XYZ file of N, CA and C in Angstrom:
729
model
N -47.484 -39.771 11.707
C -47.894 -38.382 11.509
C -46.848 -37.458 12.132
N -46.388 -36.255 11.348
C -45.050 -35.182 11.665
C -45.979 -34.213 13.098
N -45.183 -34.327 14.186
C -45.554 -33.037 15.362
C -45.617 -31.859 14.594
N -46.512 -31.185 15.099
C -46.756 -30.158 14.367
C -46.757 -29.148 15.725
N -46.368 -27.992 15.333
C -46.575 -26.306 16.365
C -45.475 -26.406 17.345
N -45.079 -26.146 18.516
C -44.478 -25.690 19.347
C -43.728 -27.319 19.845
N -44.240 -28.349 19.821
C -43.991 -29.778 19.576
C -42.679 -30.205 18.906
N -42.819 -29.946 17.483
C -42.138 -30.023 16.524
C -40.967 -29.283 16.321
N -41.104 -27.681 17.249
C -40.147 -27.077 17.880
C -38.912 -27.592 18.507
N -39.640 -28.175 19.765
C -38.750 -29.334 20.964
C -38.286 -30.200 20.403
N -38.913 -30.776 19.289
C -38.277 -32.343 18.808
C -37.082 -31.637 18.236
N -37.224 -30.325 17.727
C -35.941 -30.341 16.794
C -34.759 -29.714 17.413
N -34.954 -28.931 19.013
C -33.836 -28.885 19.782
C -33.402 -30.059 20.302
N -34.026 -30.820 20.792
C -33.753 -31.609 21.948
C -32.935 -32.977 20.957
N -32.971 -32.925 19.110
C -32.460 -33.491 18.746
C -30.737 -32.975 18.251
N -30.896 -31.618 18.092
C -29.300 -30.824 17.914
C -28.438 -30.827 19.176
N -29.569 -30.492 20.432
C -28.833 -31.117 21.513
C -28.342 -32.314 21.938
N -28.795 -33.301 21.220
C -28.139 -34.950 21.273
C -26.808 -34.835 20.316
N -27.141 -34.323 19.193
C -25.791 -34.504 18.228
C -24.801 -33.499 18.670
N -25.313 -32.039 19.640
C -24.044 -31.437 20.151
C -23.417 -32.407 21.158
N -24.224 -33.222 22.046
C -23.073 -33.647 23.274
C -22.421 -34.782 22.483
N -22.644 -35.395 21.642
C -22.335 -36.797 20.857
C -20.654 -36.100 20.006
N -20.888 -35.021 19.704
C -20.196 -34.108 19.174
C -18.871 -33.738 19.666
N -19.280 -33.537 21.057
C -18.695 -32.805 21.835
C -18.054 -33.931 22.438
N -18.679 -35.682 22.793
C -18.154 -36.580 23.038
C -16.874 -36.644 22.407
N -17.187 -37.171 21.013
C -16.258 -37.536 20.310
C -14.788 -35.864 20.040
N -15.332 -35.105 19.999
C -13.990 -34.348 20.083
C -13.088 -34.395 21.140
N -13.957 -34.676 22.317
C -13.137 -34.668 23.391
C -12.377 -36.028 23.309
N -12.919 -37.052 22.980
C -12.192 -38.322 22.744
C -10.952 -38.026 21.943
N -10.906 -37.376 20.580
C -9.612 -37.729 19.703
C -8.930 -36.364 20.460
N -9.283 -35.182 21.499
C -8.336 -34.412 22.062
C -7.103 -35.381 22.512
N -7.736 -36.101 23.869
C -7.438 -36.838 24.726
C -6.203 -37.954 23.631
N -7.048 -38.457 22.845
C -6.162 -39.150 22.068
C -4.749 -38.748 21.297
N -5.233 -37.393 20.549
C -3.627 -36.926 20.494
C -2.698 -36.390 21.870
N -3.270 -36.373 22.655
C -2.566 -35.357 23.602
C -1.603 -36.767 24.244
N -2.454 -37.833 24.183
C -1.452 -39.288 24.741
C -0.504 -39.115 23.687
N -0.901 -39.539 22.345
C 0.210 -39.647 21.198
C 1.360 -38.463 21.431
N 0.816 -37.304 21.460
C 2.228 -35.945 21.360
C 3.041 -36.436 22.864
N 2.166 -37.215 23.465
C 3.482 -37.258 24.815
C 4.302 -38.406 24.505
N 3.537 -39.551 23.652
C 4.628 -40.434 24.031
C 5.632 -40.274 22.955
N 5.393 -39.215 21.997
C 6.087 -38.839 20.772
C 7.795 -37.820 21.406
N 6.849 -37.248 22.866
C 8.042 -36.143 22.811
C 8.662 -37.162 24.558
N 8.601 -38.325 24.869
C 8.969 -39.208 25.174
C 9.978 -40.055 24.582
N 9.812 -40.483 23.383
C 10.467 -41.116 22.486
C 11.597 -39.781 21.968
N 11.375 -38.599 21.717
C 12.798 -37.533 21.757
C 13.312 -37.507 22.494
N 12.763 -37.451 23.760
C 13.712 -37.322 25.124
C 14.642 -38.653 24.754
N 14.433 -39.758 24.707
C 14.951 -41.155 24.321
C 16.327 -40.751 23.840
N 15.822 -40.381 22.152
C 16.407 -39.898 21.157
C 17.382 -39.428 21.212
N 17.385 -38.236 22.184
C 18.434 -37.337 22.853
C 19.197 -38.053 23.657
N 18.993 -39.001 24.454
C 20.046 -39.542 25.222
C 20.455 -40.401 24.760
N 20.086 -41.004 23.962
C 20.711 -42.322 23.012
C 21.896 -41.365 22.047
N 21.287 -40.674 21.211
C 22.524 -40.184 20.228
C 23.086 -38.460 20.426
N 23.407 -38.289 22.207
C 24.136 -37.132 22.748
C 25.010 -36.383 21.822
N 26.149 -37.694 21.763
C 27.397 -37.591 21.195
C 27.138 -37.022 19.986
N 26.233 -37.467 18.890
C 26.191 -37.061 17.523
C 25.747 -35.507 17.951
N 24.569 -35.142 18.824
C 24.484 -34.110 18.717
C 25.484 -32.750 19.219
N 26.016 -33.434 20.049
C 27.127 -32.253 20.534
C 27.717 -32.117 19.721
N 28.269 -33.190 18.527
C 29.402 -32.935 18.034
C 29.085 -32.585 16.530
N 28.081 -32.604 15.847
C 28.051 -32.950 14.529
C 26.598 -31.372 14.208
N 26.956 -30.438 13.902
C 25.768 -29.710 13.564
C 24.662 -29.688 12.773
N 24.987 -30.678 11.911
C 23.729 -31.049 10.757
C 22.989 -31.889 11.550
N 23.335 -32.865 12.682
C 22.524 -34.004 13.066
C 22.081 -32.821 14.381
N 22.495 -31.852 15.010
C 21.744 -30.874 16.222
C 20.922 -30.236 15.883
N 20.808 -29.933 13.978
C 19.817 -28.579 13.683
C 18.673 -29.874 13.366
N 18.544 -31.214 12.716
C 17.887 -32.271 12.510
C 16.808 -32.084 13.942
N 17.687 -32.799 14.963
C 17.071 -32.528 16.294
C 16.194 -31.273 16.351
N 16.683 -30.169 16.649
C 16.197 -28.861 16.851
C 14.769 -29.009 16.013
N 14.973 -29.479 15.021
C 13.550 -29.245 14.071
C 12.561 -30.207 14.316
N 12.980 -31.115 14.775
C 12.014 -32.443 15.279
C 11.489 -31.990 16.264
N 11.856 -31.027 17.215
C 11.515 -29.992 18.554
C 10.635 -29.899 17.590
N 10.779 -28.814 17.044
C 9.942 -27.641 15.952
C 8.701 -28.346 16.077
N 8.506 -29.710 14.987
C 7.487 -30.244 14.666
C 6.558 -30.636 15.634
N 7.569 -30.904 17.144
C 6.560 -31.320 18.045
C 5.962 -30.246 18.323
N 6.475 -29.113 18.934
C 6.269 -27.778 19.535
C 6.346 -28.128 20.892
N 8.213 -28.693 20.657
C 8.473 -28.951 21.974
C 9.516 -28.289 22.095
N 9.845 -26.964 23.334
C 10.971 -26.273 23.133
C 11.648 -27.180 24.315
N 13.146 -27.219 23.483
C 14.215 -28.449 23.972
C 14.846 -27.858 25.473
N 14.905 -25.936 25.927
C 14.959 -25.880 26.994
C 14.277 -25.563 28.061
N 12.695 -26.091 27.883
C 11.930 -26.083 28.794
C 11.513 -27.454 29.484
N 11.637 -28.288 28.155
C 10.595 -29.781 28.217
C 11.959 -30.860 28.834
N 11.272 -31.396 30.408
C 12.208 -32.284 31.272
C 11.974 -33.748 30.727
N 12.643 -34.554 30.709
C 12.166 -35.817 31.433
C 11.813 -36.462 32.716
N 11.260 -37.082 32.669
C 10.511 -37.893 33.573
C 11.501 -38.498 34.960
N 12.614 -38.779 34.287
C 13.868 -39.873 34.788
C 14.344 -39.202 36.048
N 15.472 -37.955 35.482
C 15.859 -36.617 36.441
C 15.651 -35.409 36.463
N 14.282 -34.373 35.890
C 13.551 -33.429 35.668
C 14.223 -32.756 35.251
N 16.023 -33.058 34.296
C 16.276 -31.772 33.557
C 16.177 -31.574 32.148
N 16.077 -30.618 31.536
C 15.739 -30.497 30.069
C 16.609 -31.945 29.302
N 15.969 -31.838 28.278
C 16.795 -32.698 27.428
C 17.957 -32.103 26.934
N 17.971 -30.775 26.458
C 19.073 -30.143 25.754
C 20.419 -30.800 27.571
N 20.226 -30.110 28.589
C 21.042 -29.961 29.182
C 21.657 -31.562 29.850
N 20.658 -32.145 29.464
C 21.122 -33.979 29.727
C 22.150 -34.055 28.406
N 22.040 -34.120 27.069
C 23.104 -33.709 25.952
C 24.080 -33.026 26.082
N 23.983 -31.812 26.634
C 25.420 -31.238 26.562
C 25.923 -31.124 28.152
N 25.627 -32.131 28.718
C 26.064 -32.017 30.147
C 26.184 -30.744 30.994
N 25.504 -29.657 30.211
C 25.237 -28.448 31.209
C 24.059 -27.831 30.139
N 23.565 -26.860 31.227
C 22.445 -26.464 30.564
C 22.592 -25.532 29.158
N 21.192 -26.160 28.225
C 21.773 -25.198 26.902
C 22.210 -23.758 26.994
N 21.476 -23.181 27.939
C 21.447 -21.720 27.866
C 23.068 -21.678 27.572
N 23.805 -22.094 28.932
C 25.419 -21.764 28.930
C 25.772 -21.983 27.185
N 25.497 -23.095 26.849
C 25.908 -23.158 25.458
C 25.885 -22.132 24.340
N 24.459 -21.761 23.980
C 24.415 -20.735 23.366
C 24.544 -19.351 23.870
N 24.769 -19.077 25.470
C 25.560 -17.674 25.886
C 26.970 -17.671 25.658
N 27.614 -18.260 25.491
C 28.915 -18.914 25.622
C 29.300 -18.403 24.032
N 28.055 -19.481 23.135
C 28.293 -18.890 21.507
C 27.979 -17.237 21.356
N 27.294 -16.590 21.722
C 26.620 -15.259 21.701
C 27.749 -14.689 22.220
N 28.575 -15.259 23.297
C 29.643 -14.102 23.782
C 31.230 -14.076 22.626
N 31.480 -15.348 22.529
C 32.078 -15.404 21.146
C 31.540 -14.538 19.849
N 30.531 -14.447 19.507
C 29.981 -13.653 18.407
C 30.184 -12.270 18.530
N 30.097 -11.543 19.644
C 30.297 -10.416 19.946
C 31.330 -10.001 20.184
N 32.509 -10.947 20.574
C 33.860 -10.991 20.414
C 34.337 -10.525 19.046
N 33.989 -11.274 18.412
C 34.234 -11.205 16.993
C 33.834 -9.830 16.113
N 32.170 -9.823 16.329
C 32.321 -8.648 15.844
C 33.048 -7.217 15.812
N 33.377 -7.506 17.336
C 34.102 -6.239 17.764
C 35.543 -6.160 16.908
N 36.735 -7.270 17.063
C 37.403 -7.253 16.505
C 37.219 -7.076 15.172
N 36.879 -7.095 14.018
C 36.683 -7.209 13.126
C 35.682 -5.727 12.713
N 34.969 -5.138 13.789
C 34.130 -3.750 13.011
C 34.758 -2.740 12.798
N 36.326 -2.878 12.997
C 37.043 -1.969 12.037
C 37.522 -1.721 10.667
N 36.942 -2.885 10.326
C 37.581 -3.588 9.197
C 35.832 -3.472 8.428
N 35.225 -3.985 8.736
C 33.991 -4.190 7.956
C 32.989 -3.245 8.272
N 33.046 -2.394 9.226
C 32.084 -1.478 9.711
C 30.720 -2.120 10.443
N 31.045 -3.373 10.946
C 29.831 -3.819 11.780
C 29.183 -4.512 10.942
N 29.237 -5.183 9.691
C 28.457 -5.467 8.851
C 29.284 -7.092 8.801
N 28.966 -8.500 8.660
C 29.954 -9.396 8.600
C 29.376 -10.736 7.936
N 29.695 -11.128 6.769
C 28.759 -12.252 6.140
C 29.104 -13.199 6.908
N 27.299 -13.963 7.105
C 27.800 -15.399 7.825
C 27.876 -16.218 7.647
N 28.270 -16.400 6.393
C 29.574 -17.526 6.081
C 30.892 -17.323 6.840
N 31.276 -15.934 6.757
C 32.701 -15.329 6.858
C 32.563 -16.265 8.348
N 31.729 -15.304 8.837
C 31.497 -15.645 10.336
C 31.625 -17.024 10.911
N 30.894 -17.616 10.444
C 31.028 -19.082 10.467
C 32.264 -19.837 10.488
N 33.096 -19.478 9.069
C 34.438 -20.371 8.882
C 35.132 -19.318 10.208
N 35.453 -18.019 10.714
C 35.725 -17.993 11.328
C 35.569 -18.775 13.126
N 34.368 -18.548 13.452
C 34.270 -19.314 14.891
C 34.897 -20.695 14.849
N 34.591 -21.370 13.918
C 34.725 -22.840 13.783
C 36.321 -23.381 13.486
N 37.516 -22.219 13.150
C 38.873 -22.264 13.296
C 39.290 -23.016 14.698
N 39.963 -24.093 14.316
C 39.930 -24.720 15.702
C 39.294 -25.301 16.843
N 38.225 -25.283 16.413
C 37.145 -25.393 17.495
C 36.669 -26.897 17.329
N 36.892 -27.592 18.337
C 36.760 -29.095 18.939
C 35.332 -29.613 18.565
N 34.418 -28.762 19.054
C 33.227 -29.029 18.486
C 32.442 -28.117 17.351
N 32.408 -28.352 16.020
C 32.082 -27.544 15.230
C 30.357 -27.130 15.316
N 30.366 -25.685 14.813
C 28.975 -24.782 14.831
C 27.991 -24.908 13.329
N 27.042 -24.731 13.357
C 26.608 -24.257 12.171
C 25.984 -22.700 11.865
N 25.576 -22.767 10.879
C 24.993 -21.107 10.757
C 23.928 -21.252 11.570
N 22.993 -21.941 11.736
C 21.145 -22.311 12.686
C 22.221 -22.163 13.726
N 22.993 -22.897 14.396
C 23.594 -22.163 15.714
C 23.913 -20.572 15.844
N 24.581 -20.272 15.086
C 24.835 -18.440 15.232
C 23.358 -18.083 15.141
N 21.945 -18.297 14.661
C 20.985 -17.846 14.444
C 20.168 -17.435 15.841
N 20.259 -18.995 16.642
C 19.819 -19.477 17.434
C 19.958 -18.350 18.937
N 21.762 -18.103 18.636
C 22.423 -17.426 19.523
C 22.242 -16.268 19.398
N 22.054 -15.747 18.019
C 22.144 -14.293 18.069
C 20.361 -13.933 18.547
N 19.724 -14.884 18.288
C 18.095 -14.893 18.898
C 17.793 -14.257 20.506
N 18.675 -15.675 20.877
C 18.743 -15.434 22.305
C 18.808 -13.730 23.321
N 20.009 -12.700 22.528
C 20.123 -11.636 22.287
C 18.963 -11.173 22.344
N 17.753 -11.062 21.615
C 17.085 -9.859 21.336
C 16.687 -9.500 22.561
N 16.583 -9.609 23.710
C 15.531 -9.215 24.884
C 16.814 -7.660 25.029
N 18.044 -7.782 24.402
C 19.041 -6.719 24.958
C 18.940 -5.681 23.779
N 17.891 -5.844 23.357
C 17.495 -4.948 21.748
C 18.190 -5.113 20.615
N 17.846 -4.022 19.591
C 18.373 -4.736 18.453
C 19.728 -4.303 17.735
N 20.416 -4.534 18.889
C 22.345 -3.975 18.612
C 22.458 -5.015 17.830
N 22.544 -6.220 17.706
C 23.071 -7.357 17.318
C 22.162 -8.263 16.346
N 21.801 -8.124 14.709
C 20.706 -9.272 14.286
C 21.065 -9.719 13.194
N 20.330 -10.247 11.853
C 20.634 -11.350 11.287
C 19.774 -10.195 9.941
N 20.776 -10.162 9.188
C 19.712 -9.363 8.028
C 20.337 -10.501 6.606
N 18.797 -10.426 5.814
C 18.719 -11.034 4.647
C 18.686 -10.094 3.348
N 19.981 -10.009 3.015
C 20.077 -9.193 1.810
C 19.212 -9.071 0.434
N 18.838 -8.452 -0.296
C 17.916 -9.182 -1.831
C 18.520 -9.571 -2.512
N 19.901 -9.798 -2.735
C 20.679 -11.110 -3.847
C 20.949 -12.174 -3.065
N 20.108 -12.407 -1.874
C 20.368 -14.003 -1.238
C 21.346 -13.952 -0.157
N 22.136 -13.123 -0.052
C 23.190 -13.286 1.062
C 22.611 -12.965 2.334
N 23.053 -13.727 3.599
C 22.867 -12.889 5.022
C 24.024 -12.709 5.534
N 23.948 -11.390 6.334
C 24.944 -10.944 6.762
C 24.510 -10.488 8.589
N 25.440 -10.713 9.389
C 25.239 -10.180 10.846
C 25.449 -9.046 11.229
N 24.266 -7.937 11.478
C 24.586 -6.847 11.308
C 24.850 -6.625 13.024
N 25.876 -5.647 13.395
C 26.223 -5.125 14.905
C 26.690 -3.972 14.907
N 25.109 -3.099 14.830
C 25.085 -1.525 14.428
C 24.202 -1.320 15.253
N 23.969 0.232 16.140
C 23.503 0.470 16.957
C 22.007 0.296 17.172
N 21.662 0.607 15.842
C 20.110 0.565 14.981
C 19.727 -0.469 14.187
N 19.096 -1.155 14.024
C 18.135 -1.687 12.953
C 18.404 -1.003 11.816
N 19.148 -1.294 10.581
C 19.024 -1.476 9.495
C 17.722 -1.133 8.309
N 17.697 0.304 7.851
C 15.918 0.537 7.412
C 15.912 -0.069 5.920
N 15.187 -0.358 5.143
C 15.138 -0.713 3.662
C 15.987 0.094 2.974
N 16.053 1.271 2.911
C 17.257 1.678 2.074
C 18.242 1.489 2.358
N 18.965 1.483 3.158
C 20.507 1.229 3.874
C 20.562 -0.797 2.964
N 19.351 -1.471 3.484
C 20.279 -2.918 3.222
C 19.677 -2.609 1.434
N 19.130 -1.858 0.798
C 19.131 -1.933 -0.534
C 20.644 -1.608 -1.227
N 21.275 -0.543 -0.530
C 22.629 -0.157 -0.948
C 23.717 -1.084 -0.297
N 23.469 -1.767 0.838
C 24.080 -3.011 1.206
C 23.706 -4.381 -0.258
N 22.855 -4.476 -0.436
C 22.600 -5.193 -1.239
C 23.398 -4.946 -3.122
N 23.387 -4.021 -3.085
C 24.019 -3.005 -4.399
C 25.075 -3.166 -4.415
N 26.192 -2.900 -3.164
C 27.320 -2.735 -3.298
C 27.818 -4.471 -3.474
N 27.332 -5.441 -3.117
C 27.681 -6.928 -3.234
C 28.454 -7.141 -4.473
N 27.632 -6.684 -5.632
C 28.126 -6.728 -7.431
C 29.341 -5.888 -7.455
N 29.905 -4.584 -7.171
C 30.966 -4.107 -7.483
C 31.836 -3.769 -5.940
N 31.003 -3.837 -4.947
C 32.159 -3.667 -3.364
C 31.235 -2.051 -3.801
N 30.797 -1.249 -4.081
C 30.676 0.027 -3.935
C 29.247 0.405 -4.639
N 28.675 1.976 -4.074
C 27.804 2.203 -5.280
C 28.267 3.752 -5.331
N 27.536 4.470 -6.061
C 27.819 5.580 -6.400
C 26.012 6.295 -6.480
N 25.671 7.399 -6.199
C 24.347 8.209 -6.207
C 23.770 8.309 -8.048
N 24.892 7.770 -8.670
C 24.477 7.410 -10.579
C 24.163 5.755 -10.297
N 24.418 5.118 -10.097
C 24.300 3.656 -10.075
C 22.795 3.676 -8.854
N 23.103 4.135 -7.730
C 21.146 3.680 -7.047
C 19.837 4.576 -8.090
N 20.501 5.679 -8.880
C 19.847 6.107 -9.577
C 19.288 5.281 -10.532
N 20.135 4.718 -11.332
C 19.834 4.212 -12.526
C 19.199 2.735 -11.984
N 19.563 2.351 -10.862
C 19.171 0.651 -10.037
C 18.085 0.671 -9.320
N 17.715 1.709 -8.700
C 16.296 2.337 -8.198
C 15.687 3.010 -8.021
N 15.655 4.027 -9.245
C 15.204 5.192 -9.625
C 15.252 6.368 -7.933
N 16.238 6.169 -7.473
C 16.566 7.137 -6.788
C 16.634 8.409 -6.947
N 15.983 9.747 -6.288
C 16.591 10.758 -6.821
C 18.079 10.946 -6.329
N 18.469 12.321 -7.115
C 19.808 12.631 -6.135
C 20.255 12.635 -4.705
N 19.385 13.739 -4.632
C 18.938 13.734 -2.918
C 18.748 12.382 -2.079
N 17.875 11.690 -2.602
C 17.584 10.403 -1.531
C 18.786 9.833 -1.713
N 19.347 9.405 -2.803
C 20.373 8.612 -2.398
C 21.485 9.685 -1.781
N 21.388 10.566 -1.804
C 23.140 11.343 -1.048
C 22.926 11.417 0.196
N 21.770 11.458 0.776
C 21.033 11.336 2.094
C 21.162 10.333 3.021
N 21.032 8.724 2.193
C 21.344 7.394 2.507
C 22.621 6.953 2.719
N 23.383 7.824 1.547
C 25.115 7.238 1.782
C 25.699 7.879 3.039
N 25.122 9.392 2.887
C 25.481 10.070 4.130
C 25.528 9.559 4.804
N 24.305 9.415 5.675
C 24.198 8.606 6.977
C 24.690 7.030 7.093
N 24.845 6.619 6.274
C 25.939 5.522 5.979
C 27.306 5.585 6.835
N 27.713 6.129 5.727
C 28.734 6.939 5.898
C 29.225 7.483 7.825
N 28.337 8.209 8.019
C 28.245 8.626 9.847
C 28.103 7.288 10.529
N 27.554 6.698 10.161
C 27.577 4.957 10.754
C 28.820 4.304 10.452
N 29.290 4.761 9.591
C 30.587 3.346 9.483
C 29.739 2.654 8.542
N 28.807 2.305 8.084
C 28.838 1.246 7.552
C 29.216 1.092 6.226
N 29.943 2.488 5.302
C 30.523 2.331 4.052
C 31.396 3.435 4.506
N 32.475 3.585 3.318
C 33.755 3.952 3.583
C 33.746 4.757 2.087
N 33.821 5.869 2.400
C 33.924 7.124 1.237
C 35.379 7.347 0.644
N 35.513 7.541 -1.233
C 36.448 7.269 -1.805
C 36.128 9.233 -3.107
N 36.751 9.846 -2.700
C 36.410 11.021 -3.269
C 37.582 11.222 -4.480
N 38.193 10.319 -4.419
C 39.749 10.723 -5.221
C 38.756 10.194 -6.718
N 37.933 9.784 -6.818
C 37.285 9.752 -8.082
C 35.691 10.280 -8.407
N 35.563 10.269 -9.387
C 34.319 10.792 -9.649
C 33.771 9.925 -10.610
N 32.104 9.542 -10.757
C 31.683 10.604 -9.240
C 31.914 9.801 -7.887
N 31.930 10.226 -6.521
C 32.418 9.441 -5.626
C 32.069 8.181 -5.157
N 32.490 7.461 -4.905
C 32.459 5.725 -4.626
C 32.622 5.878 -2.963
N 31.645 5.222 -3.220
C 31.114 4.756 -1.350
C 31.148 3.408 -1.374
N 32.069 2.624 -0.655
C 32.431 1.143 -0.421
C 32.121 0.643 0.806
N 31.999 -0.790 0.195
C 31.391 -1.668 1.832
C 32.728 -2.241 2.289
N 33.120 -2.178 3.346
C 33.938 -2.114 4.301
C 34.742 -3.954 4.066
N 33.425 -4.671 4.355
C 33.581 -6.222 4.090
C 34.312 -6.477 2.420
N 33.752 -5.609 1.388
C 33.891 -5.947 -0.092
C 36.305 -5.449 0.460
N 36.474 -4.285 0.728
C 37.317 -3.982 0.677
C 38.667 -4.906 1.173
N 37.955 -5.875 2.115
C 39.090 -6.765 2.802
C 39.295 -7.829 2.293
């Protein structure tokens, strides 16, 4: 016979309360259980890392490999020690700590830009960039390295960042400001001919007059295009297209 009234009540807490702690058992069990697995997983990287150093110092496709195996764990490579001598893994690999590494790359980058923002107006594809650093250089970089480095940067604001053009290209921008949507749309424009003109963003994005003479302007006061009046109507060029 079914409890019936205030009875039948109790039976039916005192039974949700069995399947919550049973519940609560078993979650806590498979916590516990991955939390062993993710250690002996980011155990076996630490390994990883000291077994194949060499490839990673030297070879950038097999360091960004690494880097992403970090990723997957959500193990950042310059926080997480080993067990052995409590220093990061990155800095057991490159025999000094990463930071130096990628400050080292970041101070090179800024080297560069400088030389070169006369020429391009602060604007510098990183490809360009790339085959440049890597001239000579004993141990070669990849682009995820310049990324990495120019990352490191942001706490010093945003003089120095990484913009993604809309025909696919990225370029390293090292302009005082952040870059607004119109500026990298006419960055993006000028890629096809090195230049645009206030008839061409017109006809390419229904610009009025005004907005676009407004945009080149201040362009223009930036450096970041280079004004050509000997024709009409006038041609405003990207600095990089010109070299």
């Amino acid at each position: 016979m079914r409890p019936l009234g205030l009875a039948a009540f109790d039976n039916e807490r005192s039974r949700k309360k069995q399947y919550q702690l049973v519940g609560d058992a078993l979650l806590a069990g498979n916590i516990e259980q991955m939390n062993s697995q993710l250690a002996k997983f980011k155990q076996l990287l630490a390994n990883f890392a000291l077994e194949h150093g060499r490839q990673i110092r030297s070879e950038p496709s097999f360091r960004n490999e690494f880097a992403r195996m970090c990723a997957v764990l959500g193990v950042d490579p310059l926080n997480y020690s080993t067990k052995n001598d409590g220093g990061s893994v990155w800095s057991t690999v490159f025999a000094k700590d990463i930071n130096d590494f990628y400050f080292g790359l970041a101070v090179r980058i800024i080297e560069k830009c400088r030389e070169t923002r006369g020429s391009n107006g602060g604007i510098i594809a990183l490809d360009k960039l790339l085959s440049d650093l890597n001239k000579g250089a004993e141990n070669p970089i990849s682009q995820d390295d310049i990324v990495r480095a120019v990352e490191s940067l942001k706490p010093f604001g945003p003089g120095l960042h990484i913009e993604n053009l809309h025909n696919g290209s990225t370029v390293l921008v090292n302009v005082p400001k952040e870059l607004n949507r119109d500026q990298t749309n006419v960055l993006s424009a000028c890629e096809a001919l090195g230049y645009v003109t206030t008839p061409i963003l017109a006809d390419n994005m229904g610009w009025d007059a005004g907005r676009g003479q407004y945009v080149l302007d201040e362009m223009v006061a930036s450096g970041l295009l280079w004004i050509d009046k000997q024709v009409q109507p006038t041609q405003y060029w990207s600095p990089a297209a010109v070299m």
